[in-house]
PDB file of C-alpha atoms in Angstrom:
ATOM      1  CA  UNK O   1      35.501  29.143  -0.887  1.00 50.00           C
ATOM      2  CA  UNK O   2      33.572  29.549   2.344  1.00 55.00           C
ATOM      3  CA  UNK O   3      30.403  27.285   2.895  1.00 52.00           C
ATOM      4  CA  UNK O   4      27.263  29.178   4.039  1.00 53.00           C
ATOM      5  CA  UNK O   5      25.482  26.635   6.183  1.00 56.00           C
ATOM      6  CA  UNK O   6      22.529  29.155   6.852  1.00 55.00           C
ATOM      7  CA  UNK O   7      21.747  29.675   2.831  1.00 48.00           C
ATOM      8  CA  UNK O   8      21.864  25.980   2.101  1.00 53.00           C
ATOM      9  CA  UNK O   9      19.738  24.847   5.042  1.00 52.00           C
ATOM     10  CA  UNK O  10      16.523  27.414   3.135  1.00 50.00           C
ATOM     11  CA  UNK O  11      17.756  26.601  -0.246  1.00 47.00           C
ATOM     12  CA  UNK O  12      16.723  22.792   1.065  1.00 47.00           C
ATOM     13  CA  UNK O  13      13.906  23.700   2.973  1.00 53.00           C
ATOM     14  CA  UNK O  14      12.581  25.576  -0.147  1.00 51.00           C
ATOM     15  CA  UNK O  15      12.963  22.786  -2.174  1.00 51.00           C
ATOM     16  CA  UNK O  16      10.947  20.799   0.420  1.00 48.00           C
ATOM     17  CA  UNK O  17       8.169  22.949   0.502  1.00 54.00           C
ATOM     18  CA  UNK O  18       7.675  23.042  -3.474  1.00 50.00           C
ATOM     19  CA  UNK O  19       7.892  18.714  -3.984  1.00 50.00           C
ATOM     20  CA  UNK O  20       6.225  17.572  -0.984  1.00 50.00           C
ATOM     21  CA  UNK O  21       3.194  18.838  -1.515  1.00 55.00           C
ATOM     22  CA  UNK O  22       3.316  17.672  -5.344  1.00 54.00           C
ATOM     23  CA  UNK O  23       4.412  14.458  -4.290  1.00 52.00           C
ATOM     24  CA  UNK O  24       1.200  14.291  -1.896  1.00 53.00           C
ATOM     25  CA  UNK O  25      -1.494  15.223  -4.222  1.00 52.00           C
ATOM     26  CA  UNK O  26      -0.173  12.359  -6.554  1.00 51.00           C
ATOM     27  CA  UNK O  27      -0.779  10.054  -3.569  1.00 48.00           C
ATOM     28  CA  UNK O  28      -3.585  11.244  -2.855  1.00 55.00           C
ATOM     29  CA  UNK O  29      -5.474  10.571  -6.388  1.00 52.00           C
ATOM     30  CA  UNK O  30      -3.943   7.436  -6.873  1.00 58.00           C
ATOM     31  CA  UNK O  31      -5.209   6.175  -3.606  1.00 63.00           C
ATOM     32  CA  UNK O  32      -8.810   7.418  -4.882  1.00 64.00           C
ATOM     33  CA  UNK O  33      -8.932   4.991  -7.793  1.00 81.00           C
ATOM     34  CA  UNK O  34     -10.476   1.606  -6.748  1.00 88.00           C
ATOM     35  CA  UNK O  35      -9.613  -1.634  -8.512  1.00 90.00           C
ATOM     36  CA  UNK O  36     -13.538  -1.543  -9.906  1.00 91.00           C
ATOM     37  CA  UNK O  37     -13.123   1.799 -11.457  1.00 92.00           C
ATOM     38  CA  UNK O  38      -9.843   0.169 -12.872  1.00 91.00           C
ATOM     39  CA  UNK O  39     -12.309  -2.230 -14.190  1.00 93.00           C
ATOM     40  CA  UNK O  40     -14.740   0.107 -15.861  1.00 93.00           C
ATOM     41  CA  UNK O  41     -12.200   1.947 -17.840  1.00 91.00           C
ATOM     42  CA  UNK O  42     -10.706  -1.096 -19.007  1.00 92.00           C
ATOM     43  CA  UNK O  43     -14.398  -2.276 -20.428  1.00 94.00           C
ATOM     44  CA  UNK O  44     -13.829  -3.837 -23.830  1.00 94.00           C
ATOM     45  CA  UNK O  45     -10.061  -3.861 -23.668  1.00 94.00           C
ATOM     46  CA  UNK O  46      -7.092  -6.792 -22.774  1.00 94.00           C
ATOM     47  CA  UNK O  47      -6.156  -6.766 -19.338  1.00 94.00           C
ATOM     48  CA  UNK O  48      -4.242  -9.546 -17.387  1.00 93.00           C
ATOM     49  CA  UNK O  49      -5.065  -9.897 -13.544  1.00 92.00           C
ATOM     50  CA  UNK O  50      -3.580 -11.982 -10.183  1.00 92.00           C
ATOM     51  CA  UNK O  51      -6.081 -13.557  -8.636  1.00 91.00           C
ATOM     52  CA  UNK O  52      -5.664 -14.820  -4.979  1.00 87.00           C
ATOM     53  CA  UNK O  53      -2.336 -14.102  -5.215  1.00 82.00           C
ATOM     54  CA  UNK O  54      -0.668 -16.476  -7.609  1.00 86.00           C
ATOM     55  CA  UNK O  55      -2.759 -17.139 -10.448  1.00 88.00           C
ATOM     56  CA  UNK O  56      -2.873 -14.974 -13.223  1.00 89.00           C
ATOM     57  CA  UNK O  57      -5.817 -14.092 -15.753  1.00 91.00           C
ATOM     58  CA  UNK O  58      -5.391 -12.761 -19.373  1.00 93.00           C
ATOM     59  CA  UNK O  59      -8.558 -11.924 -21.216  1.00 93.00           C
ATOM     60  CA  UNK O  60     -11.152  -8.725 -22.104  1.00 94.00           C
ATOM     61  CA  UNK O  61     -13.229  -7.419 -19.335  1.00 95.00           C
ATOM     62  CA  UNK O  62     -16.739  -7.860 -20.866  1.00 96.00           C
ATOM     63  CA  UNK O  63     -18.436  -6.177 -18.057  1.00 95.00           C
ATOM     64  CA  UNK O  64     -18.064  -4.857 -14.518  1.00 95.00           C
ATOM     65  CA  UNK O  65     -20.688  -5.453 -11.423  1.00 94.00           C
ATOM     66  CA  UNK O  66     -20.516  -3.942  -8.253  1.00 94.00           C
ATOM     67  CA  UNK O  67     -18.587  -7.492  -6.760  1.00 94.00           C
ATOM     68  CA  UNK O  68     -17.733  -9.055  -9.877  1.00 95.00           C
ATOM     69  CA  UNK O  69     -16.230  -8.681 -13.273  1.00 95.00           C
ATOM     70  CA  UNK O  70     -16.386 -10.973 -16.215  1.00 96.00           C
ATOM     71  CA  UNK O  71     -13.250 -11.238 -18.624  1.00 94.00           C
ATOM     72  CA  UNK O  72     -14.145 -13.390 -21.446  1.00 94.00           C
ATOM     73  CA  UNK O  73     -11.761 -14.692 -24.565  1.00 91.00           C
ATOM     74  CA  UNK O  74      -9.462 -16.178 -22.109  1.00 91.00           C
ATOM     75  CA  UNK O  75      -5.496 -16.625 -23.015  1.00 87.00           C
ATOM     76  CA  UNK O  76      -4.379 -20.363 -22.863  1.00 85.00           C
ATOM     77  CA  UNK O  77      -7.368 -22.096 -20.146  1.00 78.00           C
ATOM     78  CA  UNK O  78      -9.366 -24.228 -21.595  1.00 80.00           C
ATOM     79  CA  UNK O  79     -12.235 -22.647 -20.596  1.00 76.00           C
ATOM     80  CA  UNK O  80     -13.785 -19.162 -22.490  1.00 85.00           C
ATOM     81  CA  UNK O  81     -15.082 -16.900 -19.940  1.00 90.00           C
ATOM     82  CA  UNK O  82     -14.858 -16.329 -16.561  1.00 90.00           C
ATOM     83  CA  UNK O  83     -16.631 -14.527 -13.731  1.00 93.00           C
ATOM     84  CA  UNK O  84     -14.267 -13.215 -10.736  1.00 93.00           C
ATOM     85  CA  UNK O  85     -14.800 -11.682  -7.319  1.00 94.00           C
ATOM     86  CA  UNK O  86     -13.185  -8.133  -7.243  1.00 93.00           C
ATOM     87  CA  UNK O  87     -11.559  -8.209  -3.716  1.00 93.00           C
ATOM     88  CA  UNK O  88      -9.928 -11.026  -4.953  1.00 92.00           C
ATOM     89  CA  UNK O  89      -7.478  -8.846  -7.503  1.00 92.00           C
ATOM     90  CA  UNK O  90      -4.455  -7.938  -6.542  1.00 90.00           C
ATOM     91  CA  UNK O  91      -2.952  -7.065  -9.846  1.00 87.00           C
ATOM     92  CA  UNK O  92      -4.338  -5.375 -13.284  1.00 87.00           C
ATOM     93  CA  UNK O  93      -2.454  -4.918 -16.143  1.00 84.00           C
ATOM     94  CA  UNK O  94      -3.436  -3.368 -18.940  1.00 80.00           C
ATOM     95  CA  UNK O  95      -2.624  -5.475 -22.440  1.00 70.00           C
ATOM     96  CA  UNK O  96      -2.555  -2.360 -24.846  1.00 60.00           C
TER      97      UNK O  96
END
């Protein structure tokens, strides 16, 4: 069987051309979404967040500000609600 170097260089280079692109544009709209708009479709629902990086947060986000966002009905703190800077997220997760 004789190996045609030419055919599979194209037959890679087309292959290229058609998932680059679509990897791209998935990029490109997941780098559009901000944590805040994260925030405002999770209004009402359980999420679980990091703040600063090693403590976590497990409640409903009750509403979203343009800095802040307050989760209240808390999992296991002894407090109920809580108010918490944005920029300080690093992680959402969505408790469906």
């Amino acid at each position: 069987m004789r190996v045609y170097p030419a055919l599979s260089a194209v037959l890679l280079f087309a292959t290229l051309n058609v998932a680059v692109p679509a990897i791209a544009a998935a990029q490109e709209i997941k780098a559009a979404v901000s944590v805040r708009d994260v925030l405002l479709n999770s209004v009402g629902k359980r999420v679980a967040l990091r703040v600063g990086g090693d403590q976590d947060i497990e409640g409903t986000v009750s509403s979203v500000g343009v800095d802040t966002v307050m989760i209240t009905k808390l999992t296991g703190k002894d407090f109920y609600d809580s108010v918490i800077v944005i920029i300080d997220i690093s992680l959402i997760h969505d408790n469906r």
